[in-house]
Amino acid sequence: MPATGSSQRSEEAAAPAAAPLAEEHAARHARAARRGLATILGDRGVPGRQRPLLTRLIAVALLVQVVPGLVSGPNLLTLNLACVYAMAAIGLSIVFSLGGFVSVAQAAVMAVGGYILILLFGPTVGFPVALLLAGLGGALVSALTGIVGARVKSHYFILISLALAETIQLVITNATSVTGGANGVGLKAPASVLGLDLGLPTDYFRFITILTFVVIYLADSLRASRAGLALRAQTVDGYLALAAGVAIGRYRIMATAIGGVFAGLAGGMVAIRDGYLGPQNFGLDTSILLLLMVVIAGTGRAGSVVVSALILTFLSQGLLTLTSTGTLIYGMGLIVLIIFAPEGLGGLPRLARGALGRLGARRAGTASDDGGER
Amino acid sequence: MSAGEIGLELRDVSVQFGGIHAVQGVDFSVAPSRVHGLVGPNGSGKTTILNAICGFVGSDGEIEVGGARIDGMGSYGRMRRGLGRTFQNPRPARELTVRDLLRIGEHDRKAQPWWQVALTPRAADRALRESNERASRLLAMVDIGPGLLEQQLVNLPAGVLKMVDIARALMGAPRVLLLDEPTSGMNDVEIDLLHAALRELSGDSLTILLVEHNLRFMFDICDSMTVLATGRVVGHGTPTEVFQREEVIHAYMGSSTASVHESRPHPVEPSAG
Ligand SMILES: Nc1ncnc2c1ncn2[C@@H]1O[C@H](COP(=O)(O)OP(=O)(O)OP(=O)(O)O)[C@@H](O)[C@H]1O
Ligand SMILES: [Mg+2]
């Protein structure tokens, strides 16, 4: 008897199971083809597979070599800030699109990482250790929101995250003896790692690029893994996830923790970039900027978050600091983007394909009832 | 424990929604490797019973899978005990492809820590390839080619979506499968394919609880049946017995008794298994 229900026996199942249905098969394939279902014939290798590590490494090496020669001065500083924000935004996109939480606390989580690094790093604690602890601190604080958030309705989460953000700001401003309060606190020693002097914007760029790629790689790995899929299932349809035996709460907390690691690292890198931290580095405006980066990137891959982080960081740094006209352009630009790319930057290729498909169909003189349909 | 010993039993199961008794004192048991039908008019509590078995809604009474009590467990624990289920209206999510859905179905069958993908991409690729093969095999059983794996769920015709949802449930290698109106939205060819597939599966020691309005389908495939009306059991028996009992016909069909008998195409055949 052919078997497909249990894994151990399904090996020998395929052929005998299909045999008595052979005629049906042919008929159905013909029907499916007519309905446009069998558009992609055969299996395309292993999808969901990551871009090979080698390509990524080459990309990092190129960036690290070429960019510091091309970009300099304030632009390089902004580029470095964009990378920091990209890391935090990738973390937030995990919290948002995999965890299903809308958080306005990501900058506060960065603050935790930042202060951990700036307070610990010194003659006794080395930079790598301090940075790791910054990531860990970010994970713990962020997971805390997840633990509370997994118990409440999703729209209450934004309030919880707001409360956390405000609490952290209050602690930073009031624990003057530790954090320096509103005056801030300075880095105790110059940081260097892998032979790079992080006090130099060029070397800082090299290191943050490597770090950002590690974060992208980890985020993409999470997304491609079964855990990432379980998280996606959970945001799409809670009952589907339950039916698949997903321990939903546990996974959502994990998502907030991982998102917090990246924010903690980013916060630590802010401290290194500026050599100084104050509560104003991590205000609500920063959290909202990060949220915008995630929303504008769409729920796509980490790569598109980086693109939107670059665009928004330069826009916000360039336009906001200049004039009130700049602010207006910034705001209008965002509105235009949201209207014309409702799925964010990540959705643009698909929108373009749909538009091209419709165009092609019109050219061919056929009704485009399934061309750009969704 | 061999898979052949796994059955399903409900004892005095009740579900209330804010004082309304959607399901009241329901008892039935399904022998291992058998197909048990659950029929009843709209709103009689069939889906609610499946939800109670899965732990999607709170219930009173006892529920056993393979002789072990599962009531009191969360959904997560119950699914790990070998339960699988499909949905009456699977959600045609645009965010997911067929492959995604099938991999989700596999979730509790194979643990995979997320960092495995980062640190040992080869092992992750191998796992993915295995799951692709398994998915293709399951889809082939209902004559869906592997090309469909890349499709977004939203692009699937209703019947194919139902079929894919069944394959999703089977990816978890369940020992007890709960099917909620699998044939709704399917055309005749698809229904025949499903029929053949379910026969194979129950022959392979899968216990099936089947909720279905298509009585001809039920008559052909069920070993035993329970009839519900307004949340209560009004009859048990083999399909032949059930369809001959007046109170059952009345509860289920109102006055149109004829259609049951007209739609009986074959004599009842004992199930392999
Ligand atoms: N979550 C819920 N909250 C409140 N009432 C519910 C809920 N789920 C089901 N009910 C009610 O319980 C009763 C049984 O519904 P159920 O969906 O189980 O019926 P069914 O037999 O599956 O019907 P159908 O054949 O239409 O699918 C109905 O009166 C329904 O309105
Ligand atoms: Mg129902």
mmCIF file of C-alpha atoms in Angstrom, chain B:
data_model
loop_
_atom_site.group_PDB
_atom_site.id
_atom_site.type_symbol
_atom_site.label_atom_id
_atom_site.label_comp_id
_atom_site.label_asym_id
_atom_site.label_seq_id
_atom_site.Cartn_x
_atom_site.Cartn_y
_atom_site.Cartn_z
ATOM 1 C CA MET B 1 4.099 3.158 20.276
ATOM 2 C CA SER B 2 3.277 2.139 16.753
ATOM 3 C CA ALA B 3 1.339 4.553 14.601
ATOM 4 C CA GLY B 4 -1.324 1.905 14.079
ATOM 5 C CA GLU B 5 -2.530 2.274 17.656
ATOM 6 C CA ILE B 6 -3.436 5.911 17.419
ATOM 7 C CA GLY B 7 -7.095 6.773 17.520
ATOM 8 C CA LEU B 8 -9.197 9.649 18.713
ATOM 9 C CA GLU B 9 -11.787 9.734 21.452
ATOM 10 C CA LEU B 10 -14.075 12.472 22.780
ATOM 11 C CA ARG B 11 -16.008 12.016 26.014
ATOM 12 C CA ASP B 12 -18.703 14.448 27.061
ATOM 13 C CA VAL B 13 -17.091 17.378 25.274
ATOM 14 C CA SER B 14 -18.853 20.731 25.564
ATOM 15 C CA VAL B 15 -18.023 24.198 24.298
ATOM 16 C CA GLN B 16 -19.701 27.410 25.375
ATOM 17 C CA PHE B 17 -19.458 30.827 23.806
ATOM 18 C CA GLY B 18 -20.589 33.341 26.403
ATOM 19 C CA GLY B 19 -23.411 31.192 27.741
ATOM 20 C CA ILE B 20 -24.372 29.764 24.347
ATOM 21 C CA HIS B 21 -23.789 26.021 24.115
ATOM 22 C CA ALA B 22 -22.231 25.518 20.704
ATOM 23 C CA VAL B 23 -21.317 21.906 21.537
ATOM 24 C CA GLN B 24 -22.939 19.891 24.285
ATOM 25 C CA GLY B 25 -21.891 16.530 25.709
ATOM 26 C CA VAL B 26 -20.452 15.141 22.515
ATOM 27 C CA ASP B 27 -19.046 11.593 22.640
ATOM 28 C CA PHE B 28 -17.537 9.608 19.851
ATOM 29 C CA SER B 29 -14.431 7.641 19.154
ATOM 30 C CA VAL B 30 -12.510 6.923 16.001
ATOM 31 C CA ALA B 31 -10.639 3.651 15.763
ATOM 32 C CA PRO B 32 -7.050 3.838 14.516
ATOM 33 C CA SER B 33 -6.691 4.042 10.713
ATOM 34 C CA ARG B 34 -10.371 4.701 10.237
ATOM 35 C CA VAL B 35 -12.225 7.520 8.615
ATOM 36 C CA HIS B 36 -14.922 8.949 10.829
ATOM 37 C CA GLY B 37 -17.435 11.417 9.453
ATOM 38 C CA LEU B 38 -19.000 14.307 11.313
ATOM 39 C CA VAL B 39 -22.117 15.650 9.638
ATOM 40 C CA GLY B 40 -24.778 18.115 10.608
ATOM 41 C CA PRO B 41 -26.474 21.236 9.327
ATOM 42 C CA ASN B 42 -24.777 24.640 9.260
ATOM 43 C CA GLY B 43 -24.017 25.899 12.723
ATOM 44 C CA SER B 44 -24.409 22.483 14.341
ATOM 45 C CA GLY B 45 -20.951 22.741 15.906
ATOM 46 C CA LYS B 46 -18.749 20.653 13.622
ATOM 47 C CA THR B 47 -15.979 23.191 13.231
ATOM 48 C CA THR B 48 -16.256 24.006 16.913
ATOM 49 C CA ILE B 49 -15.573 20.358 17.753
ATOM 50 C CA LEU B 50 -12.435 20.426 15.615
ATOM 51 C CA ASN B 51 -11.419 23.667 17.339
ATOM 52 C CA ALA B 52 -11.981 22.037 20.728
ATOM 53 C CA ILE B 53 -9.835 19.053 19.759
ATOM 54 C CA CYS B 54 -7.030 21.400 18.648
ATOM 55 C CA GLY B 55 -7.362 23.603 21.699
ATOM 56 C CA PHE B 56 -8.320 26.663 19.649
ATOM 57 C CA VAL B 57 -11.345 27.107 21.909
ATOM 58 C CA GLY B 58 -11.717 26.110 25.540
ATOM 59 C CA SER B 59 -13.795 22.990 26.175
ATOM 60 C CA ASP B 60 -15.031 20.756 28.962
ATOM 61 C CA GLY B 61 -14.825 16.991 28.845
ATOM 62 C CA GLU B 62 -12.100 14.563 27.895
ATOM 63 C CA ILE B 63 -10.204 14.299 24.642
ATOM 64 C CA GLU B 64 -7.765 11.477 23.960
ATOM 65 C CA VAL B 65 -5.335 10.933 21.125
ATOM 66 C CA GLY B 66 -3.800 7.488 21.004
ATOM 67 C CA GLY B 67 -5.038 6.759 24.521
ATOM 68 C CA ALA B 68 -3.401 9.833 26.063
ATOM 69 C CA ARG B 69 -5.395 12.785 27.342
ATOM 70 C CA ILE B 70 -4.714 15.991 25.463
ATOM 71 C CA ASP B 71 -7.368 18.252 26.941
ATOM 72 C CA GLY B 72 -5.664 20.652 29.290
ATOM 73 C CA MET B 73 -2.743 21.009 26.906
ATOM 74 C CA GLY B 74 -2.188 24.074 24.734
ATOM 75 C CA SER B 75 -2.553 23.795 20.966
ATOM 76 C CA TYR B 76 1.176 23.526 20.670
ATOM 77 C CA GLY B 77 1.340 20.408 22.866
ATOM 78 C CA ARG B 78 -1.658 18.827 21.167
ATOM 79 C CA MET B 79 -0.178 19.212 17.699
ATOM 80 C CA ARG B 80 3.014 17.616 18.965
ATOM 81 C CA ARG B 81 0.910 14.616 20.008
ATOM 82 C CA GLY B 82 0.268 13.892 16.359
ATOM 83 C CA LEU B 83 -2.748 16.014 15.544
ATOM 84 C CA GLY B 84 -3.090 17.743 12.215
ATOM 85 C CA ARG B 85 -5.938 19.831 10.890
ATOM 86 C CA THR B 86 -7.110 21.713 7.856
ATOM 87 C CA PHE B 87 -9.349 24.756 7.699
ATOM 88 C CA GLN B 88 -12.827 25.167 6.323
ATOM 89 C CA ASN B 89 -11.670 28.405 4.697
ATOM 90 C CA PRO B 90 -7.898 28.407 4.442
ATOM 91 C CA ARG B 91 -6.666 31.953 4.241
ATOM 92 C CA PRO B 92 -5.380 32.823 0.759
ATOM 93 C CA ALA B 93 -2.482 34.870 2.108
ATOM 94 C CA ARG B 94 -0.612 36.855 -0.494
ATOM 95 C CA GLU B 95 2.419 36.885 1.803
ATOM 96 C CA LEU B 96 2.938 33.144 1.503
ATOM 97 C CA THR B 97 3.773 30.859 -1.371
ATOM 98 C CA VAL B 98 2.667 27.237 -1.533
ATOM 99 C CA ARG B 99 6.174 26.244 -0.529
ATOM 100 C CA ASP B 100 6.082 28.526 2.502
ATOM 101 C CA LEU B 101 2.776 27.067 3.570
ATOM 102 C CA LEU B 102 4.021 23.511 3.226
ATOM 103 C CA ARG B 103 7.192 24.279 5.159
ATOM 104 C CA ILE B 104 5.105 25.850 7.896
ATOM 105 C CA GLY B 105 3.151 22.605 8.064
ATOM 106 C CA GLU B 106 6.383 20.823 8.801
ATOM 107 C CA HIS B 107 7.152 23.029 11.753
ATOM 108 C CA ASP B 108 6.716 20.640 14.646
ATOM 109 C CA ARG B 109 7.999 17.598 12.831
ATOM 110 C CA LYS B 110 11.553 18.815 12.518
ATOM 111 C CA ALA B 111 13.273 21.206 14.837
ATOM 112 C CA GLN B 112 15.700 23.588 13.179
ATOM 113 C CA PRO B 113 17.367 26.331 15.184
ATOM 114 C CA TRP B 114 17.468 29.541 13.198
ATOM 115 C CA TRP B 115 21.201 29.967 13.441
ATOM 116 C CA GLN B 116 21.603 26.668 11.606
ATOM 117 C CA VAL B 117 20.788 28.563 8.419
ATOM 118 C CA ALA B 118 23.504 31.092 9.216
ATOM 119 C CA LEU B 119 26.228 28.779 10.453
ATOM 120 C CA THR B 120 25.682 25.598 8.451
ATOM 121 C CA PRO B 121 24.043 26.718 5.219
ATOM 122 C CA ARG B 122 24.689 23.336 3.658
ATOM 123 C CA ALA B 123 22.722 21.501 6.319
ATOM 124 C CA ALA B 124 19.967 24.073 5.950
ATOM 125 C CA ASP B 125 19.937 23.585 2.177
ATOM 126 C CA ARG B 126 19.731 19.847 2.653
ATOM 127 C CA ALA B 127 16.813 20.254 5.049
ATOM 128 C CA LEU B 128 15.112 22.541 2.545
ATOM 129 C CA ARG B 129 15.658 20.082 -0.274
ATOM 130 C CA GLU B 130 14.191 17.280 1.809
ATOM 131 C CA SER B 131 11.182 19.360 2.636
ATOM 132 C CA ASN B 132 10.786 20.266 -1.042
ATOM 133 C CA GLU B 133 10.841 16.609 -1.977
ATOM 134 C CA ARG B 134 8.322 15.768 0.664
ATOM 135 C CA ALA B 135 6.108 18.638 -0.472
ATOM 136 C CA SER B 136 6.340 17.622 -4.118
ATOM 137 C CA ARG B 137 5.453 14.035 -3.227
ATOM 138 C CA LEU B 138 2.415 15.089 -1.249
ATOM 139 C CA LEU B 139 1.263 17.421 -3.995
ATOM 140 C CA ALA B 140 1.836 14.731 -6.621
ATOM 141 C CA MET B 141 -0.567 12.513 -4.712
ATOM 142 C CA VAL B 142 -3.323 14.982 -5.551
ATOM 143 C CA ASP B 143 -1.782 15.629 -8.943
ATOM 144 C CA ILE B 144 -0.333 19.042 -8.330
ATOM 145 C CA GLY B 145 3.038 19.544 -9.992
ATOM 146 C CA PRO B 146 6.062 21.029 -8.213
ATOM 147 C CA GLY B 147 5.730 24.141 -10.389
ATOM 148 C CA LEU B 148 2.916 25.207 -8.128
ATOM 149 C CA LEU B 149 5.285 25.510 -5.177
ATOM 150 C CA GLU B 150 6.273 29.043 -6.188
ATOM 151 C CA GLN B 151 2.712 30.329 -6.470
ATOM 152 C CA GLN B 152 1.307 32.754 -3.960
ATOM 153 C CA LEU B 153 -1.653 31.306 -2.121
ATOM 154 C CA VAL B 154 -3.831 34.190 -3.270
ATOM 155 C CA ASN B 155 -3.453 33.044 -6.883
ATOM 156 C CA LEU B 156 -4.776 29.552 -6.273
ATOM 157 C CA PRO B 157 -8.284 28.472 -7.255
ATOM 158 C CA ALA B 158 -10.370 27.594 -4.204
ATOM 159 C CA GLY B 159 -10.171 23.840 -4.739
ATOM 160 C CA VAL B 160 -6.412 23.854 -5.179
ATOM 161 C CA LEU B 161 -6.022 26.000 -2.066
ATOM 162 C CA LYS B 162 -7.996 23.412 -0.108
ATOM 163 C CA MET B 163 -5.818 20.650 -1.509
ATOM 164 C CA VAL B 164 -2.651 22.541 -0.635
ATOM 165 C CA ASP B 165 -3.977 23.112 2.879
ATOM 166 C CA ILE B 166 -4.450 19.362 3.250
ATOM 167 C CA ALA B 167 -0.904 18.801 2.024
ATOM 168 C CA ARG B 168 0.213 21.399 4.573
ATOM 169 C CA ALA B 169 -1.406 19.424 7.373
ATOM 170 C CA LEU B 170 0.190 16.210 6.077
ATOM 171 C CA MET B 171 3.651 17.780 6.051
ATOM 172 C CA GLY B 172 3.588 17.516 9.831
ATOM 173 C CA ALA B 173 3.169 13.730 9.532
ATOM 174 C CA PRO B 174 0.068 13.691 11.750
ATOM 175 C CA ARG B 175 -1.392 10.461 13.085
ATOM 176 C CA VAL B 176 -4.824 11.941 13.523
ATOM 177 C CA LEU B 177 -5.985 14.282 10.780
ATOM 178 C CA LEU B 178 -8.956 16.588 11.198
ATOM 179 C CA LEU B 179 -10.418 17.738 7.886
ATOM 180 C CA ASP B 180 -12.924 20.591 7.790
ATOM 181 C CA GLU B 181 -15.064 20.414 4.636
ATOM 182 C CA PRO B 182 -12.204 19.483 2.351
ATOM 183 C CA THR B 183 -14.299 19.145 -0.813
ATOM 184 C CA SER B 184 -15.940 22.549 -0.664
ATOM 185 C CA GLY B 185 -14.620 24.575 -3.567
ATOM 186 C CA MET B 186 -13.288 21.476 -5.330
ATOM 187 C CA ASN B 187 -14.443 20.282 -8.724
ATOM 188 C CA ASP B 188 -15.346 16.654 -9.434
ATOM 189 C CA VAL B 189 -11.874 15.716 -10.611
ATOM 190 C CA GLU B 190 -10.328 17.176 -7.501
ATOM 191 C CA ILE B 191 -12.859 15.414 -5.289
ATOM 192 C CA ASP B 192 -11.973 12.081 -6.893
ATOM 193 C CA LEU B 193 -8.277 12.748 -6.382
ATOM 194 C CA LEU B 194 -8.897 13.636 -2.760
ATOM 195 C CA HIS B 195 -10.938 10.488 -2.330
ATOM 196 C CA ALA B 196 -8.088 8.341 -3.634
ATOM 197 C CA ALA B 197 -5.559 10.196 -1.504
ATOM 198 C CA LEU B 198 -7.557 9.818 1.700
ATOM 199 C CA ARG B 199 -8.003 6.121 1.017
ATOM 200 C CA GLU B 200 -4.258 5.713 0.679
ATOM 201 C CA LEU B 201 -3.613 7.702 3.805
ATOM 202 C CA SER B 202 -6.049 5.816 5.975
ATOM 203 C CA GLY B 203 -4.603 2.595 4.611
ATOM 204 C CA ASP B 204 -1.309 3.908 5.882
ATOM 205 C CA SER B 205 -2.570 4.105 9.462
ATOM 206 C CA LEU B 206 -3.741 7.692 9.489
ATOM 207 C CA THR B 207 -6.838 8.264 11.586
ATOM 208 C CA ILE B 208 -9.148 10.776 9.930
ATOM 209 C CA LEU B 209 -11.984 12.844 11.348
ATOM 210 C CA LEU B 210 -13.859 14.290 8.417
ATOM 211 C CA VAL B 211 -16.362 17.145 8.528
ATOM 212 C CA GLU B 212 -18.172 17.357 5.228
ATOM 213 C CA HIS B 213 -21.409 18.452 3.621
ATOM 214 C CA ASN B 214 -20.882 16.368 0.503
ATOM 215 C CA LEU B 215 -22.861 13.322 1.563
ATOM 216 C CA ARG B 216 -21.957 11.225 -1.410
ATOM 217 C CA PHE B 217 -18.304 11.718 -0.585
ATOM 218 C CA MET B 218 -18.988 10.886 3.056
ATOM 219 C CA PHE B 219 -20.947 7.823 2.161
ATOM 220 C CA ASP B 220 -18.121 6.531 0.017
ATOM 221 C CA ILE B 221 -15.245 7.138 2.345
ATOM 222 C CA CYS B 222 -16.376 6.960 5.960
ATOM 223 C CA ASP B 223 -16.098 3.850 8.090
ATOM 224 C CA SER B 224 -18.367 5.366 10.704
ATOM 225 C CA MET B 225 -20.221 8.601 11.274
ATOM 226 C CA THR B 226 -21.587 10.884 13.930
ATOM 227 C CA VAL B 227 -24.516 13.168 13.199
ATOM 228 C CA LEU B 228 -24.835 16.466 15.024
ATOM 229 C CA ALA B 229 -27.697 18.866 15.388
ATOM 230 C CA THR B 230 -27.451 22.095 17.371
ATOM 231 C CA GLY B 231 -24.336 20.958 19.148
ATOM 232 C CA ARG B 232 -25.634 17.550 20.222
ATOM 233 C CA VAL B 233 -25.063 14.073 18.860
ATOM 234 C CA VAL B 234 -28.235 12.731 17.268
ATOM 235 C CA GLY B 235 -26.843 9.554 15.768
ATOM 236 C CA HIS B 236 -23.868 7.269 15.342
ATOM 237 C CA GLY B 237 -23.197 4.367 13.019
ATOM 238 C CA THR B 238 -21.936 3.224 9.679
ATOM 239 C CA PRO B 239 -22.918 5.428 6.760
ATOM 240 C CA THR B 240 -25.610 2.951 5.710
ATOM 241 C CA GLU B 241 -27.105 2.850 9.179
ATOM 242 C CA VAL B 242 -26.903 6.581 9.632
ATOM 243 C CA PHE B 243 -28.513 7.443 6.328
ATOM 244 C CA GLN B 244 -31.419 5.098 7.034
ATOM 245 C CA ARG B 245 -32.376 6.507 10.400
ATOM 246 C CA GLU B 246 -35.359 8.780 10.256
ATOM 247 C CA GLU B 247 -34.359 11.122 13.067
ATOM 248 C CA VAL B 248 -30.953 11.603 11.473
ATOM 249 C CA ILE B 249 -32.395 12.316 8.078
ATOM 250 C CA HIS B 250 -34.828 14.671 9.683
ATOM 251 C CA ALA B 251 -32.215 16.478 11.761
ATOM 252 C CA TYR B 252 -29.817 16.826 8.929
ATOM 253 C CA MET B 253 -31.897 17.115 5.851
ATOM 254 C CA GLY B 254 -35.225 18.423 6.971
ATOM 255 C CA SER B 255 -37.691 16.755 4.598
ATOM 256 C CA SER B 256 -35.490 16.104 1.584
ATOM 257 C CA THR B 257 -34.700 12.497 2.423
ATOM 258 C CA ALA B 258 -34.607 11.503 -1.202
ATOM 259 C CA SER B 259 -31.346 13.181 -2.054
ATOM 260 C CA VAL B 260 -29.338 11.013 0.292
ATOM 261 C CA HIS B 261 -30.505 7.855 -1.364
ATOM 262 C CA GLU B 262 -30.260 9.254 -4.856
ATOM 263 C CA SER B 263 -26.707 10.288 -4.199
ATOM 264 C CA ARG B 264 -25.649 6.840 -3.080
ATOM 265 C CA PRO B 265 -23.646 5.537 -5.989
ATOM 266 C CA HIS B 266 -21.908 2.441 -4.661
ATOM 267 C CA PRO B 267 -22.575 -0.140 -2.025
ATOM 268 C CA VAL B 268 -20.610 0.425 1.135
ATOM 269 C CA GLU B 269 -17.261 -1.238 0.968
ATOM 270 C CA PRO B 270 -15.259 -2.029 4.049
ATOM 271 C CA SER B 271 -12.201 0.152 4.361
ATOM 272 C CA ALA B 272 -8.759 -1.238 3.861
ATOM 273 C CA GLY B 273 -6.717 -0.736 6.956
#
